[in-house]
Backbone as ProteinMPNN parsed JSONL, in Angstrom:
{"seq_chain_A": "XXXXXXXXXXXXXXXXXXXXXXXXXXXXXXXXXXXXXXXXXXXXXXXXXXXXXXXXXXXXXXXXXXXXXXXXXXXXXXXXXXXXXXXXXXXXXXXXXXXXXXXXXXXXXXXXXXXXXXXXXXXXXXXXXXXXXXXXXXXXXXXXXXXXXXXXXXXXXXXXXXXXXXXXXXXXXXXXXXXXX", "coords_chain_A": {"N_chain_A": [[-1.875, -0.033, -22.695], [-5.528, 0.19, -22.297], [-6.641, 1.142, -19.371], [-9.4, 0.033, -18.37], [-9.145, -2.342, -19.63], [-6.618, -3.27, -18.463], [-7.386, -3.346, -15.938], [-8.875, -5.702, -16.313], [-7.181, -7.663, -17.105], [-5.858, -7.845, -14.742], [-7.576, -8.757, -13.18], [-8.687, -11.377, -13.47], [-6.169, -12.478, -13.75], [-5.335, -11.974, -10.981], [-7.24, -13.53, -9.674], [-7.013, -16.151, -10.686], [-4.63, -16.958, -9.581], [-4.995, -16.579, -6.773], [-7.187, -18.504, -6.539], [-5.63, -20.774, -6.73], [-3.555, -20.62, -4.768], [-4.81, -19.642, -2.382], [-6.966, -21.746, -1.542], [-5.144, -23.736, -0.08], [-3.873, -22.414, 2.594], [-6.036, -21.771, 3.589], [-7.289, -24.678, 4.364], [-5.547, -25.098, 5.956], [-4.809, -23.363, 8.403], [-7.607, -23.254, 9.528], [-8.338, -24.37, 12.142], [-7.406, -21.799, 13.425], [-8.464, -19.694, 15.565], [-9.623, -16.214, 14.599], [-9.256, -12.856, 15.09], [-10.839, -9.942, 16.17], [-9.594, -7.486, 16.073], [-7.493, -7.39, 14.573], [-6.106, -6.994, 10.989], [-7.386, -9.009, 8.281], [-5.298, -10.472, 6.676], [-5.291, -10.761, 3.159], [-4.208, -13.718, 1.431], [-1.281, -13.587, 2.219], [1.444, -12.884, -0.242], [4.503, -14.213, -1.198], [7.973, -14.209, -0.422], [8.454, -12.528, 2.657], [9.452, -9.022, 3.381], [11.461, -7.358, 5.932], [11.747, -4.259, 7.653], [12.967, -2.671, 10.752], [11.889, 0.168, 12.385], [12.577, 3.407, 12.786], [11.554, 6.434, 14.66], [10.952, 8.683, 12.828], [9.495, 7.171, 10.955], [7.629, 5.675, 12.505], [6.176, 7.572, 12.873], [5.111, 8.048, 10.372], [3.493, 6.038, 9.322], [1.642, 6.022, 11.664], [0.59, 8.197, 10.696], [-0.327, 7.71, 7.935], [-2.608, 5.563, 9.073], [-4.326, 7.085, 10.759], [-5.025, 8.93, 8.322], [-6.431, 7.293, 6.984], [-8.311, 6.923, 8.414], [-9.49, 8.978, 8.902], [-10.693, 8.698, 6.043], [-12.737, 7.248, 6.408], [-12.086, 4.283, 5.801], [-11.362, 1.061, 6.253], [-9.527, -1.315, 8.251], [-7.938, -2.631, 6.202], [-7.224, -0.985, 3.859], [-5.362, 0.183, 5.423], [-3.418, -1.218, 5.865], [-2.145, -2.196, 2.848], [-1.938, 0.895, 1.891], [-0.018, 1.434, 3.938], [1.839, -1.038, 3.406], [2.521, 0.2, 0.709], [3.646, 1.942, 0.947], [6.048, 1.661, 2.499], [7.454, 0.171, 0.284], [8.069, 2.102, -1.163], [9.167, 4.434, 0.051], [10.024, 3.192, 2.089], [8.748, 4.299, 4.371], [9.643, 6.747, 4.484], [9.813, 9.92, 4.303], [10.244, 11.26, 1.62], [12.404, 13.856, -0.207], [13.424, 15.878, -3.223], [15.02, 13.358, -4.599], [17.449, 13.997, -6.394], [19.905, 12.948, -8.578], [19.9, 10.348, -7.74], [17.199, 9.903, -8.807], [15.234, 9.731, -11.209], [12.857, 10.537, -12.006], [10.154, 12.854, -10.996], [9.38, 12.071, -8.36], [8.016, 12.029, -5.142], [8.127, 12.357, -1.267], [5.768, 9.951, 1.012], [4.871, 7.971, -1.078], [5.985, 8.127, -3.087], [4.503, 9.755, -5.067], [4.058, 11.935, -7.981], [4.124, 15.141, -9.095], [4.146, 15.742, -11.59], [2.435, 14.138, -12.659], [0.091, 14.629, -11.488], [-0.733, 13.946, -9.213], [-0.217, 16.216, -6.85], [0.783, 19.203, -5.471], [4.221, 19.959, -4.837], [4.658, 20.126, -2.373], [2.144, 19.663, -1.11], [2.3, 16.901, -1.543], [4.283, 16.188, -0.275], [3.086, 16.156, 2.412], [2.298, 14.135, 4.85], [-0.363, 13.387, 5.553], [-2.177, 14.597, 3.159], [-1.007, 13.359, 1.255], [-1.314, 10.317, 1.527], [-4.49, 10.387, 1.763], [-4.468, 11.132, -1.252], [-3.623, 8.792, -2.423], [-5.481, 6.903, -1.072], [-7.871, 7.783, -2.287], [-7.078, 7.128, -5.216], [-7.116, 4.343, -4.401], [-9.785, 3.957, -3.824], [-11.219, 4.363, -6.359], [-10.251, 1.45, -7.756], [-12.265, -1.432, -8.682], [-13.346, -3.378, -6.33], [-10.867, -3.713, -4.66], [-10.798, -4.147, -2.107], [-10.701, -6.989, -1.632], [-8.913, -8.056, -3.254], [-5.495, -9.138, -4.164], [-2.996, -7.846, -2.389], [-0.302, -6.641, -3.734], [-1.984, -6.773, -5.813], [-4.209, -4.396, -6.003], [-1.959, -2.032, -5.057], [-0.605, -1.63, -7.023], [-2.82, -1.309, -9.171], [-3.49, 1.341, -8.739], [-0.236, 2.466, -8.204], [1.025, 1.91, -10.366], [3.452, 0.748, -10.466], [7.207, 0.433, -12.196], [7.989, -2.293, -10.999], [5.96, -4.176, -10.612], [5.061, -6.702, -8.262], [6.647, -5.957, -6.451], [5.045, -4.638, -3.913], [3.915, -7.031, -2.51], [5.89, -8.057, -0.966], [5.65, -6.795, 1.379], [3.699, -6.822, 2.942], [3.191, -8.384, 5.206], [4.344, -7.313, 7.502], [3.17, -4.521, 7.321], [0.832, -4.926, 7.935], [0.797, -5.862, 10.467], [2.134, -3.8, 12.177], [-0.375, -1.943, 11.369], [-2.346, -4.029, 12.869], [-1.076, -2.933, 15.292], [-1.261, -0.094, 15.926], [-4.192, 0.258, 15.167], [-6.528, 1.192, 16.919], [-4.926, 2.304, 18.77]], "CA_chain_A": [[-3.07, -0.796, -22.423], [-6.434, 0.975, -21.355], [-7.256, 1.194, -17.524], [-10.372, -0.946, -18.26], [-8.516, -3.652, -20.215], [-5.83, -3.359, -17.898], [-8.162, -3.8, -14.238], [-9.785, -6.938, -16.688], [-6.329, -8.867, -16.925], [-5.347, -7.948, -13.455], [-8.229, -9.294, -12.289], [-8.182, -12.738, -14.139], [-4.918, -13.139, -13.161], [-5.304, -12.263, -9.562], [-8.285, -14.716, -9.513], [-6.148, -17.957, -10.892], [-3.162, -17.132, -8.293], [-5.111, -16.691, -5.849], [-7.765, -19.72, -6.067], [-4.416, -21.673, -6.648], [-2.935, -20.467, -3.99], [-5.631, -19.392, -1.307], [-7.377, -22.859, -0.889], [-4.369, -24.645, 1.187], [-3.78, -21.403, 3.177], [-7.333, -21.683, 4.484], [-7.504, -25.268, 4.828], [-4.023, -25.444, 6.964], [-5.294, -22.542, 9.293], [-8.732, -23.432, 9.607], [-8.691, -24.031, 13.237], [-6.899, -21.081, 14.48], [-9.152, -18.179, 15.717], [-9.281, -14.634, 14.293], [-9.133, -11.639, 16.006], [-11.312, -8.7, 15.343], [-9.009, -6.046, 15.767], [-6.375, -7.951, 13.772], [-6.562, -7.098, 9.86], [-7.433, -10.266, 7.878], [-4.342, -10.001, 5.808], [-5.877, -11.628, 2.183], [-2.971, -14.13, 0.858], [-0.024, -12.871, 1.694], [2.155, -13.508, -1.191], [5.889, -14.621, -1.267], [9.003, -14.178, 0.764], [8.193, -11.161, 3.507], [10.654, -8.73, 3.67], [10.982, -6.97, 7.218], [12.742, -3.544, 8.453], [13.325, -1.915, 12.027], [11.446, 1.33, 12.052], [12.658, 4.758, 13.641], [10.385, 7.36, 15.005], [10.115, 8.715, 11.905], [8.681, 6.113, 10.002], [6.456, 5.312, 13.085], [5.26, 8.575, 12.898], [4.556, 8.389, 9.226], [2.83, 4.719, 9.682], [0.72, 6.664, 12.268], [-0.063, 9.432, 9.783], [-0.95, 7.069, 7.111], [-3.314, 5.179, 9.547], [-5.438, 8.431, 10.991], [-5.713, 9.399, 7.227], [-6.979, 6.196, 6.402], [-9.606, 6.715, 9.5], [-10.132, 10.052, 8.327], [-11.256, 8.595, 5.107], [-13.306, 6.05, 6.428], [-11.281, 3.031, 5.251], [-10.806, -0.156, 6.837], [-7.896, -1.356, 8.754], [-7.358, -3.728, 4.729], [-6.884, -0.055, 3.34], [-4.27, 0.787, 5.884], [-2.479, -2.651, 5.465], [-2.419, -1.682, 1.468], [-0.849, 1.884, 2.173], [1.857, 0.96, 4.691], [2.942, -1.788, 2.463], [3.006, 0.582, -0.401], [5.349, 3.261, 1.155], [7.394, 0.302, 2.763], [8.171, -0.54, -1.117], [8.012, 3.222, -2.376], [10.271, 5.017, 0.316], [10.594, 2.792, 3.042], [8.004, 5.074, 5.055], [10.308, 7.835, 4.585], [8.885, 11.143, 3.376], [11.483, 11.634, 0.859], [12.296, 15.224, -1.092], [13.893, 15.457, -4.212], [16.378, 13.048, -4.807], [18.54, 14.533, -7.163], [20.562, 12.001, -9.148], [19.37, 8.994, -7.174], [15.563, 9.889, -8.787], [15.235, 9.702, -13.071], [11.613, 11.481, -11.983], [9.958, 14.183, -9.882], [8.636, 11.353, -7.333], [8.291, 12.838, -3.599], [6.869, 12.007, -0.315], [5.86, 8.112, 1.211], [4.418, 7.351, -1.639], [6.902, 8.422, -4.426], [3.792, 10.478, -6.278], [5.09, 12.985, -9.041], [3.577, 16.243, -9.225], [4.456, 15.71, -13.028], [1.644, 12.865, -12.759], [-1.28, 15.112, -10.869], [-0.645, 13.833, -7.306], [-0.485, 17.585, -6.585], [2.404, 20.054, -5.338], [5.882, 19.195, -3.993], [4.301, 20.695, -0.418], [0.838, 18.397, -0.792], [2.75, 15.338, -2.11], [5.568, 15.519, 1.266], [2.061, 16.189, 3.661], [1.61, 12.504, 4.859], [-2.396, 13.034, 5.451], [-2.272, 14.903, 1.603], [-0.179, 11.579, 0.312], [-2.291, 9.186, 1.897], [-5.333, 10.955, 1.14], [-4.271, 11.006, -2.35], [-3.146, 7.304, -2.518], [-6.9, 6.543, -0.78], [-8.466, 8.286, -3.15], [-7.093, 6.382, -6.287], [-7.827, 2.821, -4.371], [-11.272, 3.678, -3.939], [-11.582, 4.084, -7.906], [-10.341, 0.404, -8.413], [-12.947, -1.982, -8.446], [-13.088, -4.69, -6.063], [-9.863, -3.619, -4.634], [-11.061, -5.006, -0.682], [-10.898, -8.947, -1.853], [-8.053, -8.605, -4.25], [-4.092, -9.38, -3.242], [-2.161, -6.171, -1.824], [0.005, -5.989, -4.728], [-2.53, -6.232, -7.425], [-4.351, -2.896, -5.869], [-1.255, -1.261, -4.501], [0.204, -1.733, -8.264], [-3.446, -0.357, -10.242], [-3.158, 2.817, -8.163], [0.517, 3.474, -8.467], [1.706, 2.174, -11.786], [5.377, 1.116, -10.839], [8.104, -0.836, -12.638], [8.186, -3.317, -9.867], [4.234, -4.573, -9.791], [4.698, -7.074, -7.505], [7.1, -5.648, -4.752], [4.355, -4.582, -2.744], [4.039, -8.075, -1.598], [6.807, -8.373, 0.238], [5.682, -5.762, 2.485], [1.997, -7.217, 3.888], [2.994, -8.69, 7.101], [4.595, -6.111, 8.54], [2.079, -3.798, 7.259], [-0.672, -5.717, 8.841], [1.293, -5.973, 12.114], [1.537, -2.167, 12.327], [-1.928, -1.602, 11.625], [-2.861, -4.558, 14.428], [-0.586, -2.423, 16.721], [-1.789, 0.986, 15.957], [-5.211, 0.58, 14.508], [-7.01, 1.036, 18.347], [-4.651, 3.379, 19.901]], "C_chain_A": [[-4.028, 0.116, -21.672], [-6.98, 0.209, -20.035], [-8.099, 0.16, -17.439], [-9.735, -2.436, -18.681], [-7.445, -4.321, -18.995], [-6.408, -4.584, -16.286], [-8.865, -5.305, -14.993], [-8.714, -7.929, -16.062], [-5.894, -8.976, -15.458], [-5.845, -8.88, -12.71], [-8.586, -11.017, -12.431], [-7.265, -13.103, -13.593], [-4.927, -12.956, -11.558], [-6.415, -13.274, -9.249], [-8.122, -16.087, -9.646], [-5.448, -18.002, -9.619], [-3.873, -17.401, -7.198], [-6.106, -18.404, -5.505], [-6.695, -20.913, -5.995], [-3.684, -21.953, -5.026], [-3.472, -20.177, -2.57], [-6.189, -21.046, -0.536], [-6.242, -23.546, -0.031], [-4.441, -23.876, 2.26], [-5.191, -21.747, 4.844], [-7.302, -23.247, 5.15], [-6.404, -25.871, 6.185], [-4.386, -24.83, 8.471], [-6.753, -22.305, 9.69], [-9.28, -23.399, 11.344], [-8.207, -23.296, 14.415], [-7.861, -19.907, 14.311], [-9.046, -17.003, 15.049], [-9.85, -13.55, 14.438], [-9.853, -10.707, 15.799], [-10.697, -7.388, 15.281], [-7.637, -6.747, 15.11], [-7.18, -7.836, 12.045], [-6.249, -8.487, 9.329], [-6.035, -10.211, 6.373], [-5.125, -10.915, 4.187], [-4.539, -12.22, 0.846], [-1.685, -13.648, 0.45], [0.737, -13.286, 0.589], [3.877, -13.355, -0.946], [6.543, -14.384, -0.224], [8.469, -12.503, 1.322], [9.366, -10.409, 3.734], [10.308, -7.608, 5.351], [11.902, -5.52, 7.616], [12.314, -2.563, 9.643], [13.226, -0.711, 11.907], [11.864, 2.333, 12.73], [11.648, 5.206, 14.192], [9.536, 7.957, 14.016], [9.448, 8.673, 11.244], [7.65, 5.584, 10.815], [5.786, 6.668, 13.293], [4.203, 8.546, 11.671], [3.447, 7.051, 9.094], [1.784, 4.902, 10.38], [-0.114, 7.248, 11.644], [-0.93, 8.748, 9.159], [-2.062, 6.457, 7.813], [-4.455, 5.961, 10.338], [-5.478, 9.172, 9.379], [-6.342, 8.285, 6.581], [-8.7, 6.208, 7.043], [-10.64, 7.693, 8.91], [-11.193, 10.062, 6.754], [-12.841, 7.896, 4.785], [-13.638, 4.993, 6.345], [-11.886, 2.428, 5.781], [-9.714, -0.309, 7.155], [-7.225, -2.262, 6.68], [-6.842, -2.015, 4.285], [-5.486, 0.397, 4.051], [-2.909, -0.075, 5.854], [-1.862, -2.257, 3.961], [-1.303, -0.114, 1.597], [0.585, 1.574, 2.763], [2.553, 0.086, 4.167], [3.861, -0.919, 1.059], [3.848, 1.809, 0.211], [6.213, 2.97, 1.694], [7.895, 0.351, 1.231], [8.656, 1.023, -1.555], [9.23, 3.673, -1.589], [10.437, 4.611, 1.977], [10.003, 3.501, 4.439], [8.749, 6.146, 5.539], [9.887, 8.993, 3.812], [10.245, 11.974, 2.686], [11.072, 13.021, -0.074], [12.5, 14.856, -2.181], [15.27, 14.46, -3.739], [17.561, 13.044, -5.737], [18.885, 13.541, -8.203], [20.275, 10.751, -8.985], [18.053, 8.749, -8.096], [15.387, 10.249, -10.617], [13.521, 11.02, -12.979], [11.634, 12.572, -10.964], [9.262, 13.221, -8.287], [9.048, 11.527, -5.869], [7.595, 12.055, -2.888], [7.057, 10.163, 0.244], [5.427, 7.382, 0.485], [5.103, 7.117, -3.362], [5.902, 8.783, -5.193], [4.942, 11.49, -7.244], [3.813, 14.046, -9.033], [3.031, 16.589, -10.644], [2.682, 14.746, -13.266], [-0.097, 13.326, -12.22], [-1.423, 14.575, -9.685], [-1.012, 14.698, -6.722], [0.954, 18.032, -5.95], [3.243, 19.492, -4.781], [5.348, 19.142, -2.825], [3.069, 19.803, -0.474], [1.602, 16.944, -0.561], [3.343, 15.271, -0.55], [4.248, 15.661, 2.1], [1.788, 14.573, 3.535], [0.133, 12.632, 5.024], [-2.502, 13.405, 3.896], [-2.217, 13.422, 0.921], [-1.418, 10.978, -0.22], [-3.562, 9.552, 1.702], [-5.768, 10.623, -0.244], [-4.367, 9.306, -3.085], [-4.857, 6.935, -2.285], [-7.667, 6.322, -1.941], [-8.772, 6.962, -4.672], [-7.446, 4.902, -5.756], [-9.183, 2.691, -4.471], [-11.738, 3.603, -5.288], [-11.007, 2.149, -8.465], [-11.63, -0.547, -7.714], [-12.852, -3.729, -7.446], [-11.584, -4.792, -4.975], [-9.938, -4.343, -2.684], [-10.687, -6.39, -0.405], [-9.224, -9.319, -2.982], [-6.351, -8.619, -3.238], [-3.257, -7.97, -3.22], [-1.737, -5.644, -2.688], [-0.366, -5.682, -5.823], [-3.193, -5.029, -7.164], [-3.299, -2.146, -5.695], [-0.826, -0.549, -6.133], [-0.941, -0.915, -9.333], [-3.375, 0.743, -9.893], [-1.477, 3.286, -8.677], [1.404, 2.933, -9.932], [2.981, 1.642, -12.035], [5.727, -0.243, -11.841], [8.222, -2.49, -12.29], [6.653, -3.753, -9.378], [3.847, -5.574, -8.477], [5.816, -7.225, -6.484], [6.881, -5.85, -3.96], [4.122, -5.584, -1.279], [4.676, -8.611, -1.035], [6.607, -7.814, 1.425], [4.63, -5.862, 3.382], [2.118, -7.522, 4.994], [3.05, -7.621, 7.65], [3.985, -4.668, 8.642], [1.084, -3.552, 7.88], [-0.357, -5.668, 10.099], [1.75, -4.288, 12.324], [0.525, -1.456, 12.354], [-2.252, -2.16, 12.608], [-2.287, -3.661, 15.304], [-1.026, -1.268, 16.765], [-3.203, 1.734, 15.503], [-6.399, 1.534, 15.502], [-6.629, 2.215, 19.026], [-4.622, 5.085, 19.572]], "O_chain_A": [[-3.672, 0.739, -20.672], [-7.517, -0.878, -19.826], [-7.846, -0.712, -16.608], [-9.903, -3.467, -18.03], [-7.424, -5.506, -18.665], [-6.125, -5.697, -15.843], [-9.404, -6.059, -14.183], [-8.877, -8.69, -15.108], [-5.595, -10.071, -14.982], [-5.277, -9.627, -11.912], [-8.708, -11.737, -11.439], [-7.35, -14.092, -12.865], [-4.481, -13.896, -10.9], [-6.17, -13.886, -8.209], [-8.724, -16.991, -9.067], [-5.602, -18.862, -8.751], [-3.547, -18.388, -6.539], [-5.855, -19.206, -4.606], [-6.892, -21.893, -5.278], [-3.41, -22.978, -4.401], [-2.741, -20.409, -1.608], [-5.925, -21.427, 0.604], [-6.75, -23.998, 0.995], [-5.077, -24.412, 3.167], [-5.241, -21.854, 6.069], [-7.287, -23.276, 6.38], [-6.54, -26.765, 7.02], [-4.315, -25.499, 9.502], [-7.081, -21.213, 10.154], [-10.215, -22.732, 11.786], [-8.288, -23.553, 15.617], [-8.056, -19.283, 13.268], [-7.841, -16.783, 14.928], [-10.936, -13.285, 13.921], [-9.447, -10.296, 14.712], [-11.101, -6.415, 14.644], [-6.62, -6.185, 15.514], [-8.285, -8.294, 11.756], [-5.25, -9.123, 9.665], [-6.267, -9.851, 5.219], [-5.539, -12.016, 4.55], [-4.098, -11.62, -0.134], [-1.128, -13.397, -0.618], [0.584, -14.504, 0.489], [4.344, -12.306, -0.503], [5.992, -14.308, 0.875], [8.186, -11.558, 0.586], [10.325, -10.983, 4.249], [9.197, -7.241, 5.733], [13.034, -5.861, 7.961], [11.402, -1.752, 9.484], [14.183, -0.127, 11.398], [11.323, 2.173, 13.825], [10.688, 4.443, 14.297], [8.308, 7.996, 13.945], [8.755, 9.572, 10.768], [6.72, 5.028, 10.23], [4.761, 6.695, 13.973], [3.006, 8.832, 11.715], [2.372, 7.417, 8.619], [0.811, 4.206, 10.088], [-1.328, 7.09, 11.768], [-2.126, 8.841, 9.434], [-3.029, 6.769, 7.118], [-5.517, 5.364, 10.516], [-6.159, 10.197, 9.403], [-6.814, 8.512, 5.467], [-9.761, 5.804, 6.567], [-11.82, 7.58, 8.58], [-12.028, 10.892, 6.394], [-13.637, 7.882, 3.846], [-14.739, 4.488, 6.565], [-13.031, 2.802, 6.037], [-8.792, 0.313, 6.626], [-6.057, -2.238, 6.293], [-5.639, -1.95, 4.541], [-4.59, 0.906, 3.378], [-1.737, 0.298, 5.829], [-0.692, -1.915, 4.137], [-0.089, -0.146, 1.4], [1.731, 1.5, 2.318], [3.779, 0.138, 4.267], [4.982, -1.084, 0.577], [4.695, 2.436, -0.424], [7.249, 3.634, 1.666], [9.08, 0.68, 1.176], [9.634, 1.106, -2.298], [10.324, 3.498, -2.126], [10.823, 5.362, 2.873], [10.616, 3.35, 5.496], [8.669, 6.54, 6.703], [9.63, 8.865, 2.615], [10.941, 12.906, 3.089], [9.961, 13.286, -0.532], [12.059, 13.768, -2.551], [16.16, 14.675, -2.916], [18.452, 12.196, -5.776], [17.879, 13.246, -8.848], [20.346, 9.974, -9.937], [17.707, 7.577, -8.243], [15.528, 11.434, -10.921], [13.272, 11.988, -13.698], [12.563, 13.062, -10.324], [8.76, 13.811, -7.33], [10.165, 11.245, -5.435], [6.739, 11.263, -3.283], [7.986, 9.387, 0.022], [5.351, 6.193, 0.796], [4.855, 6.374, -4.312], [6.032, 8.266, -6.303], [6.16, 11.658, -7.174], [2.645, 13.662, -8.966], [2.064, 17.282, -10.96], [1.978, 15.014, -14.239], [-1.133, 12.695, -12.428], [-2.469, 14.848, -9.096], [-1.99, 14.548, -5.989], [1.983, 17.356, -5.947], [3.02, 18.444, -4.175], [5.516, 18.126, -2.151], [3.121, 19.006, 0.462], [1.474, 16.145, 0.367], [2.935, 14.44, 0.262], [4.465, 14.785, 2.937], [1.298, 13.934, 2.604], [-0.541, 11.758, 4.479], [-2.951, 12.475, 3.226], [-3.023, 12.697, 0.337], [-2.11, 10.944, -1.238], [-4.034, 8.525, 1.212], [-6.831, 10.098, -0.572], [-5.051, 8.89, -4.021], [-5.509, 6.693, -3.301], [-8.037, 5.278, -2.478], [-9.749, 6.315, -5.049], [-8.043, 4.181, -6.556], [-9.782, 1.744, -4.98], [-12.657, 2.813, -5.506], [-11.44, 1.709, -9.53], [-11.948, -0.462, -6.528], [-12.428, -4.819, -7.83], [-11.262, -5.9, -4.545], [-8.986, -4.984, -2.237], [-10.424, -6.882, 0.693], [-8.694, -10.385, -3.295], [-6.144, -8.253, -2.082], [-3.049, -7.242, -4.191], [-2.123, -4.514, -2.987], [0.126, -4.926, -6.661], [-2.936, -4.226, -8.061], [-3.54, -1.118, -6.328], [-0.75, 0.653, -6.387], [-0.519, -0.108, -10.161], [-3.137, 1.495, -10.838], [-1.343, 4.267, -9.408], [2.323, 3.592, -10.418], [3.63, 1.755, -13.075], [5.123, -1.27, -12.15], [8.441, -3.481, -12.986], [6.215, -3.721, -8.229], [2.825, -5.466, -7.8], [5.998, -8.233, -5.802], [7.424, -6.579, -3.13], [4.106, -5.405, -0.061], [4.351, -9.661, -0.48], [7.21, -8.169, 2.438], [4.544, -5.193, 4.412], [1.363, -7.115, 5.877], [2.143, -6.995, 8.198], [4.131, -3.86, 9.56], [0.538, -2.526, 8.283], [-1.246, -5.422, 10.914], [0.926, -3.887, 13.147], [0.352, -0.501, 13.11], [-2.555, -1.428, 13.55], [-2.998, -3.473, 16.291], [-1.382, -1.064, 17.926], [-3.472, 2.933, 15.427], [-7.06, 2.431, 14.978], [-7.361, 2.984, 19.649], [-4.404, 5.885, 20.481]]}, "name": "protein", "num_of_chains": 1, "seq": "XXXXXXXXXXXXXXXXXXXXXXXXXXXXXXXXXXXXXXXXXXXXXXXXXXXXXXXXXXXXXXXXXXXXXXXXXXXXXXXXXXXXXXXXXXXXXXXXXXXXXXXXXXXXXXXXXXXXXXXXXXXXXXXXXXXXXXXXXXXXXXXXXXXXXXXXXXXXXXXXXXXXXXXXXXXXXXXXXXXXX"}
């Protein structure tokens, strides 16, 4: 399916789910405040999944969020990343994985080099990654208003399109905690 055809149905279909599914959301939470340094998470979708981060992974959560700054994002862009390398490698800047890995997919974002990401040594640089990752969200259209996993998914392509959305809270609550400091 071409790219254009593709971003049409996505966007159709993220436009039913969500007017389906957005209007209670709003009218349930209508009279609780919201925060300005809190990202507006935009309908989270389904069961949240949650895991207990090392140093590592709060380093790389860091990274991703000063290359997001560096880009000139929004905290929604950094919400969007950290979910997608929660799903890709668990915000682990993974090498090869040998036998575990059918592809060449490296890094927090599982790019492929094979794919034009860029080198084994760009792909593992978390500002490169995330950079990279940026990059391709800013080419989808609209991608600010739409649900996490339908951008996370036109950028990277996977098997699993709507993973991502397990990963938004705790995305969002990493960005609220580190967007500031």
């Amino acid at each position: 399916m071409n790219t254009m055809l593709r971003k049409s149905v996505l966007g159709i279909a993220g436009l039913a789910f969500t007017g389906g599914v957005f209007a209670g959301p709003i009218a349930a939470h209508a009279a609780e405040p919201v925060s300005a340094t809190k990202p507006v998470a935009v309908s989270v979708q389904g069961a949240q999944s949650k895991i207990d981060l090392n140093g590592e992974q709060t380093a790389n959560a860091k990274a991703i969020i000063a290359a997001t700054k560096k880009a000139g994002l929004p905290e929604r862009a950094a919400v969007i990343s950290i979910a997608t390398s929660l799903q890709e490698s668990k915000l682990e800047n993974l090498g090869h994985l040998g036998d575990r890995n059918d592809h060449d997919s490296l890094g927090l974002f599982q790019q492929r080099p094979s794919s034009g990401w860029g080198t084994p040594e760009q792909i593992t640089d978390p500002e490169y990654s995330t950079l990279a990752f940026l990059k391709g969200l800013k080419q989808v259209d609209g991608w600010q208003d739409m649900p996490l996993t339908e951008a996370a998914q036109t950028v990277q392509v996977s098997a699993y399109p709507d993973a991502y959305a397990q990963w938004e809270q705790q995305a969002a609550d990493i960005v609220a905690h580190n967007w500031n400091s």
